[in-house]
Short mmCIF file of C-alpha atoms in Angstrom, two decimals:
data_model
loop_
_atom_site.label_atom_id
_atom_site.label_comp_id
_atom_site.label_asym_id
_atom_site.label_seq_id
_atom_site.Cartn_x
_atom_site.Cartn_y
_atom_site.Cartn_z
CA MET A 1 -19.05 -0.92 19.47
CA ARG A 2 -18.63 -4.79 21.06
CA GLU A 3 -19.44 -7.48 18.48
CA SER A 4 -20.66 -10.68 19.84
CA LYS A 5 -21.77 -12.41 16.40
CA ILE A 6 -19.49 -12.06 13.08
CA HIS A 7 -21.42 -10.88 10.20
CA THR A 8 -19.96 -11.88 7.02
CA PRO A 9 -18.37 -11.14 4.56
CA CYS A 10 -16.05 -9.17 7.04
CA TYR A 11 -12.48 -7.99 7.45
CA ILE A 12 -10.93 -8.51 10.85
CA VAL A 13 -7.58 -6.81 11.13
CA GLN A 14 -5.79 -8.41 14.23
CA GLU A 15 -4.08 -5.63 16.91
CA ARG A 16 -1.30 -8.21 17.91
CA ALA A 17 -0.11 -8.74 14.41
CA LEU A 18 -0.27 -4.61 13.39
CA LYS A 19 1.72 -4.35 16.70
CA GLU A 20 4.36 -6.91 15.91
CA ASN A 21 5.30 -5.42 12.27
CA LEU A 22 5.56 -2.08 13.99
CA GLU A 23 7.80 -3.01 16.90
CA GLN A 24 10.10 -4.64 13.71
CA LEU A 25 9.59 -0.98 11.96
CA ALA A 26 10.27 1.13 15.19
CA GLY A 27 13.56 -1.03 15.69
CA LEU A 28 14.77 -0.78 12.21
CA ALA A 29 14.20 3.03 12.94
CA ARG A 30 15.83 3.42 15.99
CA GLU A 31 18.69 1.38 14.98
CA THR A 32 19.26 2.85 11.76
CA GLY A 33 18.04 6.80 12.25
CA CYS A 34 15.61 6.57 9.16
CA ARG A 35 12.03 8.14 9.57
CA ILE A 36 9.45 5.20 8.26
CA LEU A 37 5.70 6.52 6.91
CA LEU A 38 2.50 4.22 6.74
CA ALA A 39 2.12 4.48 2.36
CA GLN A 40 -1.87 4.94 2.95
CA LYS A 41 -2.58 3.59 -0.19
CA ALA A 42 -1.64 0.24 1.14
CA PHE A 43 -3.58 0.20 4.48
CA SER A 44 -6.00 3.36 5.08
CA MET A 45 -7.85 1.65 8.45
CA PHE A 46 -7.82 5.23 10.27
CA ARG A 47 -9.48 3.42 13.18
CA VAL A 48 -5.74 2.02 14.29
CA TYR A 49 -3.91 5.10 13.17
CA PRO A 50 -2.91 6.28 16.91
CA LEU A 51 -1.59 3.10 17.50
CA ILE A 52 0.57 3.03 14.23
CA GLY A 53 1.49 6.68 15.48
CA ASN A 54 3.11 5.29 18.42
CA TYR A 55 5.79 3.31 16.50
CA LEU A 56 6.12 5.04 12.91
CA ALA A 57 7.26 9.14 12.07
CA GLY A 58 4.12 9.66 10.21
CA THR A 59 1.72 9.24 6.56
CA THR A 60 2.65 9.75 3.04
CA ALA A 61 -0.05 10.10 0.42
CA SER A 62 -1.05 10.17 -3.40
CA GLY A 63 -3.87 12.40 -3.21
CA LEU A 64 -5.23 15.27 -0.97
CA TYR A 65 -8.06 13.23 0.39
CA GLU A 66 -5.19 10.86 1.80
CA ALA A 67 -3.21 13.74 2.65
CA ARG A 68 -6.59 15.11 4.77
CA LEU A 69 -6.71 11.36 6.51
CA GLY A 70 -3.22 11.82 7.15
CA ALA A 71 -3.44 14.89 9.16
CA GLU A 72 -6.75 14.29 10.93
CA CYS A 73 -5.88 10.92 12.08
CA MET A 74 -2.19 10.88 13.10
CA GLY A 75 -1.15 14.22 12.65
CA LYS A 76 2.83 13.68 12.57
CA GLU A 77 4.75 13.71 9.67
CA ASN A 78 2.95 13.91 6.25
CA HIS A 79 4.15 13.78 2.70
CA ILE A 80 2.63 13.63 -0.52
CA PHE A 81 3.37 12.50 -4.49
CA SER A 82 1.34 12.04 -7.26
CA PRO A 83 2.23 12.20 -11.05
CA ALA A 84 0.56 15.63 -11.50
CA TYR A 85 -1.25 17.62 -9.11
CA ARG A 86 -4.51 20.12 -9.50
CA GLU A 87 -3.67 23.73 -8.94
CA GLU A 88 -6.47 24.53 -7.45
CA GLU A 89 -5.86 21.66 -4.36
CA MET A 90 -1.98 22.69 -4.10
CA GLY A 91 -3.11 25.41 -1.12
CA GLU A 92 -4.88 22.95 0.62
CA ILE A 93 -2.12 20.36 -0.14
CA LEU A 94 0.67 23.25 1.38
CA SER A 95 -1.52 23.00 4.68
CA LEU A 96 -1.55 19.46 4.97
CA CYS A 97 2.02 18.48 4.13
CA GLY A 98 5.83 18.97 4.66
CA HIS A 99 7.25 17.08 2.01
CA ILE A 100 5.89 17.31 -1.62
CA VAL A 101 7.43 15.25 -4.16
CA LEU A 102 7.30 16.55 -8.06
CA ASN A 103 7.08 14.30 -10.84
CA SER A 104 8.68 15.96 -13.37
CA PRO A 105 10.89 19.47 -14.25
CA GLN A 106 7.43 21.03 -15.35
CA GLN A 107 5.93 20.55 -11.93
CA ILE A 108 9.51 21.82 -10.60
CA ARG A 109 8.82 25.15 -12.79
CA ARG A 110 5.03 25.20 -11.72
CA TYR A 111 5.22 24.54 -7.97
CA LYS A 112 8.41 25.15 -6.37
CA ARG A 113 8.21 28.47 -6.08
CA GLN A 114 4.75 28.16 -4.20
CA ILE A 115 6.17 25.08 -2.02
CA LEU A 116 9.01 27.04 -0.90
CA ALA A 117 7.24 30.06 -0.04
CA ALA A 118 4.65 28.30 2.23
CA GLY A 119 8.05 26.79 4.49
CA ARG A 120 7.18 22.99 2.70
CA SER A 121 9.84 20.75 1.52
CA PRO A 122 10.08 20.41 -2.21
CA GLY A 123 11.68 16.67 -3.65
CA LEU A 124 11.90 15.72 -6.97
CA ARG A 125 10.93 11.56 -7.92
CA VAL A 126 13.63 10.02 -9.87
CA ASN A 127 13.16 6.83 -12.27
CA PRO A 128 16.68 5.07 -12.51
CA GLU A 129 15.15 2.60 -15.45
CA CYS A 130 15.87 -0.30 -13.29
CA SER A 131 12.81 -2.90 -13.06
CA THR A 132 13.76 -5.41 -10.80
CA GLN A 133 10.48 -7.56 -10.57
CA GLU A 134 9.15 -10.02 -13.72
CA GLY A 135 5.31 -10.41 -14.21
CA HIS A 136 3.74 -7.39 -12.92
CA ALA A 137 4.51 -4.85 -15.03
CA ILE A 138 1.18 -3.13 -13.84
CA TYR A 139 3.23 -2.19 -10.68
CA ASP A 140 6.23 -1.49 -12.55
CA PRO A 141 7.44 2.13 -11.84
CA CYS A 142 10.27 1.52 -14.10
CA ALA A 143 8.56 -0.37 -16.88
CA PRO A 144 9.36 0.97 -20.45
CA GLY A 145 7.34 4.51 -21.03
CA SER A 146 6.71 4.91 -17.43
CA ARG A 147 5.12 8.09 -16.29
CA LEU A 148 6.12 7.94 -12.84
CA GLY A 149 9.28 10.15 -11.99
CA THR A 150 12.13 11.82 -13.96
CA THR A 151 14.86 10.01 -16.18
CA LEU A 152 18.48 11.16 -16.11
CA SER A 153 18.29 12.33 -19.74
CA GLN A 154 14.96 14.28 -18.88
CA LEU A 155 16.73 16.16 -15.88
CA GLU A 156 19.53 16.97 -18.07
CA ARG A 157 17.42 18.39 -20.61
CA ALA A 158 15.50 20.50 -18.28
CA LEU A 159 18.72 21.27 -16.43
CA ALA A 160 19.95 22.56 -19.77
CA GLU A 161 17.08 24.98 -20.10
CA THR A 162 17.13 25.88 -17.17
CA PRO A 163 20.12 25.70 -14.92
CA ASP A 164 18.95 27.00 -11.64
CA LEU A 165 16.08 24.23 -11.72
CA LEU A 166 17.19 22.32 -8.41
CA GLU A 167 18.04 25.04 -6.60
CA GLY A 168 15.34 25.12 -3.60
CA ILE A 169 15.28 21.43 -4.47
CA GLU A 170 15.53 19.43 -0.84
CA GLY A 171 14.82 15.88 -1.59
CA LEU A 172 15.08 12.86 -4.11
CA HIS A 173 12.02 10.16 -4.07
CA PHE A 174 12.31 6.74 -6.35
CA HIS A 175 9.98 4.27 -5.94
CA THR A 176 10.75 1.01 -8.07
CA LEU A 177 9.51 -2.43 -5.82
CA CYS A 178 6.77 -4.17 -5.24
CA GLU A 179 6.66 -6.73 -2.49
CA GLN A 180 10.12 -7.41 -2.78
CA ASP A 181 12.99 -8.21 -0.88
CA ALA A 182 16.57 -5.78 0.02
CA ASP A 183 18.71 -7.23 -2.77
CA ALA A 184 16.07 -5.55 -5.23
CA LEU A 185 16.61 -2.26 -3.56
CA ALA A 186 20.39 -2.61 -3.53
CA VAL A 187 19.99 -3.68 -7.20
CA THR A 188 18.00 -0.35 -7.65
CA LEU A 189 20.45 1.77 -5.41
CA ASP A 190 23.01 1.17 -7.27
CA ALA A 191 21.54 2.23 -10.31
CA VAL A 192 20.62 5.53 -8.57
CA VAL A 193 23.38 6.17 -7.42
CA GLU A 194 24.97 5.67 -10.75
CA LYS A 195 22.83 8.29 -12.38
CA PHE A 196 22.03 10.32 -9.83
CA GLY A 197 24.52 10.66 -7.12
CA VAL A 198 25.60 13.84 -7.65
CA TYR A 199 22.43 15.78 -6.91
CA MET A 200 22.25 13.17 -4.02
CA ALA A 201 24.07 14.09 -2.48
CA LYS A 202 23.58 17.87 -2.22
CA MET A 203 20.12 16.89 -0.73
CA LYS A 204 18.53 17.01 2.65
CA TRP A 205 16.31 13.97 2.50
CA VAL A 206 16.20 11.11 -0.06
CA ASN A 207 13.01 8.68 -0.17
CA LEU A 208 13.58 4.95 -0.43
CA GLY A 209 10.11 4.90 -1.61
CA GLY A 210 7.73 1.35 -0.63
CA GLY A 211 7.30 -2.10 -2.13
CA HIS A 212 10.00 -3.00 0.95
CA HIS A 213 8.37 -6.42 2.77
CA ILE A 214 10.10 -5.41 5.87
CA THR A 215 8.08 -7.61 7.98
CA ARG A 216 7.35 -10.72 5.80
CA PRO A 217 9.62 -13.61 7.43
CA GLY A 218 13.10 -14.38 5.73
CA TYR A 219 13.61 -10.46 4.79
CA HIS A 220 17.37 -9.61 4.49
CA MET A 221 16.98 -6.85 7.11
CA GLU A 222 20.87 -6.41 6.81
CA THR A 223 20.90 -5.43 3.42
CA LEU A 224 18.48 -3.08 3.95
CA LYS A 225 20.11 -1.17 6.73
CA GLN A 226 23.39 -1.24 4.71
CA CYS A 227 21.11 0.62 1.92
CA ILE A 228 20.05 3.05 4.59
CA ARG A 229 23.67 3.39 5.68
CA ARG A 230 25.02 4.08 1.85
CA VAL A 231 22.48 6.95 1.33
CA GLN A 232 23.14 8.73 4.75
CA LYS A 233 26.97 8.63 4.23
CA LEU A 234 26.45 10.07 0.36
CA CYS A 235 23.86 12.86 1.36
CA GLY A 236 24.23 13.38 5.12
CA GLY A 237 20.61 13.67 5.30
CA THR A 238 17.60 12.23 6.35
CA VAL A 239 16.57 8.95 4.93
CA TYR A 240 12.64 7.71 4.83
CA LEU A 241 11.30 4.37 3.81
CA GLU A 242 7.15 4.62 2.96
CA PRO A 243 6.28 0.76 3.27
CA GLY A 244 2.44 -0.11 2.73
CA GLU A 245 2.33 -3.75 3.02
CA ALA A 246 4.86 -4.14 5.78
CA VAL A 247 2.63 -2.51 8.16
CA ALA A 248 -0.08 -4.38 7.96
CA LEU A 249 1.34 -7.20 6.33
CA GLN A 250 -0.49 -10.87 7.71
CA ALA A 251 -2.22 -8.48 10.18
CA GLY A 252 -5.66 -9.25 8.54
CA THR A 253 -8.17 -11.80 6.94
CA LEU A 254 -11.22 -12.05 4.83
CA GLN A 255 -14.21 -14.15 6.45
CA THR A 256 -16.71 -14.75 3.93
CA SER A 257 -19.75 -17.76 4.37
CA VAL A 258 -20.97 -20.28 1.65
CA LEU A 259 -24.20 -19.33 -0.36
CA GLU A 260 -24.75 -22.44 -2.62
CA ILE A 261 -22.99 -25.09 -4.44
CA THR A 262 -22.80 -25.59 -7.92
CA GLU A 263 -22.03 -28.00 -10.53
CA ASN A 264 -21.08 -28.10 -14.31
CA GLY A 265 -17.81 -30.04 -14.80
CA VAL A 266 -16.35 -28.23 -12.62
CA GLN A 267 -17.75 -28.10 -7.87
CA THR A 268 -18.23 -24.23 -7.21
CA ALA A 269 -18.99 -22.54 -3.96
CA ILE A 270 -20.69 -19.48 -4.78
CA LEU A 271 -19.58 -17.25 -1.49
CA ASP A 272 -20.75 -13.77 0.07
CA ALA A 273 -17.46 -12.46 -0.91
CA SER A 274 -16.50 -11.47 -4.28
CA ALA A 275 -13.06 -10.77 -6.24
CA ALA A 276 -14.26 -8.02 -8.12
CA CYS A 277 -15.61 -5.97 -5.22
CA HIS A 278 -13.55 -7.37 -2.16
CA MET A 279 -10.50 -8.41 -3.10
CA PRO A 280 -10.14 -7.08 -6.69
CA ASP A 281 -5.98 -7.99 -6.42
CA VAL A 282 -6.97 -11.39 -7.22
CA LEU A 283 -8.18 -10.37 -10.17
CA GLU A 284 -5.63 -7.22 -10.70
CA MET A 285 -2.36 -9.14 -10.07
CA PRO A 286 -3.17 -11.78 -10.26
CA TYR A 287 -2.49 -14.02 -7.62
CA ARG A 288 -4.03 -16.40 -5.16
CA PRO A 289 -5.00 -15.62 -1.64
CA PRO A 290 -3.91 -17.79 0.98
CA LEU A 291 -6.61 -19.70 2.70
CA SER A 292 -6.86 -21.16 6.16
CA GLY A 293 -7.50 -25.15 6.60
CA ALA A 294 -7.23 -25.23 2.44
CA GLY A 295 -4.69 -27.05 0.10
CA LEU A 296 -4.07 -26.83 -3.39
CA PRO A 297 -6.69 -28.20 -5.95
CA GLY A 298 -6.53 -32.30 -5.57
CA GLU A 299 -4.03 -32.13 -2.40
CA LYS A 300 -7.38 -32.65 -0.09
CA ALA A 301 -10.17 -35.19 -0.73
CA PHE A 302 -12.54 -32.43 -2.04
CA THR A 303 -11.60 -30.01 -4.67
CA TYR A 304 -14.06 -26.77 -5.24
CA ARG A 305 -13.62 -23.43 -7.02
CA LEU A 306 -14.57 -20.33 -4.73
CA ALA A 307 -16.18 -17.59 -6.91
CA GLY A 308 -18.10 -14.36 -5.63
CA PRO A 309 -21.93 -13.63 -6.43
CA THR A 310 -21.58 -11.17 -8.97
CA CYS A 311 -22.80 -11.36 -12.70
CA LEU A 312 -19.04 -11.40 -13.72
CA ALA A 313 -18.10 -14.29 -14.94
CA GLY A 314 -14.75 -14.27 -14.03
CA ASP A 315 -15.33 -13.46 -10.54
CA VAL A 316 -13.49 -16.25 -9.50
CA ILE A 317 -11.34 -16.68 -6.75
CA GLY A 318 -9.26 -19.71 -7.25
CA ASP A 319 -9.23 -23.36 -6.91
CA TYR A 320 -9.09 -24.98 -3.72
CA SER A 321 -9.25 -28.57 -1.86
CA PHE A 322 -10.62 -29.16 1.62
CA ASP A 323 -10.44 -32.00 3.94
CA ARG A 324 -14.79 -32.63 4.00
CA PRO A 325 -17.28 -31.47 1.72
CA LEU A 326 -18.29 -27.84 2.00
CA GLU A 327 -21.27 -27.31 2.93
CA THR A 328 -23.89 -24.04 2.44
CA GLY A 329 -23.14 -21.93 5.72
CA ASP A 330 -19.82 -22.73 6.08
CA VAL A 331 -17.61 -19.92 6.81
CA LEU A 332 -13.81 -19.84 5.16
CA GLU A 333 -11.03 -17.28 6.54
CA PHE A 334 -8.73 -15.51 3.31
CA GLN A 335 -5.22 -14.59 4.73
CA ASP A 336 -3.27 -11.32 4.57
CA MET A 337 -6.57 -9.21 3.70
CA ALA A 338 -5.58 -5.91 5.56
CA ILE A 339 -3.45 -4.90 2.96
CA TYR A 340 -4.83 -3.21 -0.51
CA SER A 341 -8.13 -5.03 -0.35
CA MET A 342 -9.81 -2.64 2.30
CA VAL A 343 -8.82 0.30 -0.13
CA LYS A 344 -9.61 -0.84 -3.17
CA ASN A 345 -13.19 -2.59 -2.66
CA ASN A 346 -16.17 -1.55 -4.56
CA THR A 347 -20.02 -1.84 -4.66
CA PHE A 348 -20.00 -3.47 -8.25
CA ASN A 349 -23.63 -4.93 -8.70
CA GLY A 350 -24.77 -3.35 -5.54
CA MET A 351 -22.30 -5.57 -3.23
CA ALA A 352 -22.16 -4.53 0.14
CA LEU A 353 -19.02 -3.73 1.55
CA PRO A 354 -17.45 -6.23 3.91
CA ASP A 355 -17.95 -4.98 7.71
CA ILE A 356 -14.59 -3.79 9.49
CA VAL A 357 -13.78 -5.45 12.99
CA LEU A 358 -10.99 -4.97 15.38
CA GLU A 359 -9.57 -7.95 17.28
CA ARG A 360 -7.73 -6.86 19.85
CA GLU A 361 -4.98 -8.33 21.77
CA ASP A 362 -6.77 -10.02 24.46
CA GLY A 363 -9.15 -12.07 21.80
CA SER A 364 -12.38 -9.31 22.07
CA ARG A 365 -13.43 -7.95 18.69
CA GLU A 366 -14.77 -4.70 18.07
CA LEU A 367 -17.01 -3.46 14.78
CA VAL A 368 -15.46 -0.36 13.68
CA ARG A 369 -18.05 -0.07 10.53
CA ARG A 370 -20.97 -1.77 9.15
CA PHE A 371 -21.98 -0.79 5.52
CA GLY A 372 -25.29 -0.67 4.17
CA TYR A 373 -27.43 0.78 1.35
CA GLU A 374 -26.99 4.60 1.82
CA ASP A 375 -23.21 3.83 1.46
CA PHE A 376 -23.79 2.21 -1.75
CA LYS A 377 -26.52 4.90 -3.30
CA GLY A 378 -24.53 7.79 -2.16
CA ARG A 379 -21.46 6.80 -4.90
CA LEU A 380 -24.09 7.12 -7.64
CA SER A 381 -26.25 10.43 -7.03
#
């Protein structure tokens, strides 16, 4: 339905920016022959899946429900990885997904025959034990003790016990990046080839995972192309990428209104959007989201702490400065809110979920979804 007046809080996804990202990704796929999948864990606005499907090869899932969403709403290639699978769900997963990535030798022993019998392609996620990020250990699959992927020593022990373990395994998957450039991928690929190159050479496909900030200005595209071609030369098979952020990077905003201004040694603007509920990565990573027209604390004349309306004392978005004093009713616009914020939001304290709005290329806006009390209530009993 068309929306003449925007209600806050609301996510606004911009079709034009989304298409610009998709055109870059499609160009990469055409030039290198790689296949690019949407990682739904980062962006699952299925209203635009038909658009995304015009550019990308399909979707990748982290569980059964995402697999169903990709199959129902895009209907192209559908891949899945999970650290562990429910046995009772595997039959349905096999009906939905063409590639099933297993996390460990134990999972190969448990599911390989079933996957092959269904005519699907099994793969193994490997852990090169090569960390390329600092300060965000929660997002580092190569952190010490990681449960994600099989290390070389684990694989070698398993092969000593079961020499035919990898027979029928058609692909290798590794995912070690988080919002990083191609130089980190090149370092990771060196480690993967050193440890798993002999196995990679026998595979039909290799999946380089996600976390590639391909559509960010200044991204080292040529380095990425070199990495893709290196893998193609080594294994002769298909190379997959599964970016999430890159698909919807800078393609969405979160609009919010000022409800009240308080002061207790700090000027605080209480908003109708919550960090805890509507932008949880602000607290989880943590990070300071960009805000249109605002500056760093003290950079402009008037500085405020922006906070949510929940009971959580730490429901604070950050400190920002403005050219003029904020007033009740002012609308603020946080940038780059299409990725992760929309899929991670919640109704803590009975907070309403933000509206979802699609801004068309011509500037018109379509209200895609408005959430209400029943959406809150229906989760709880």
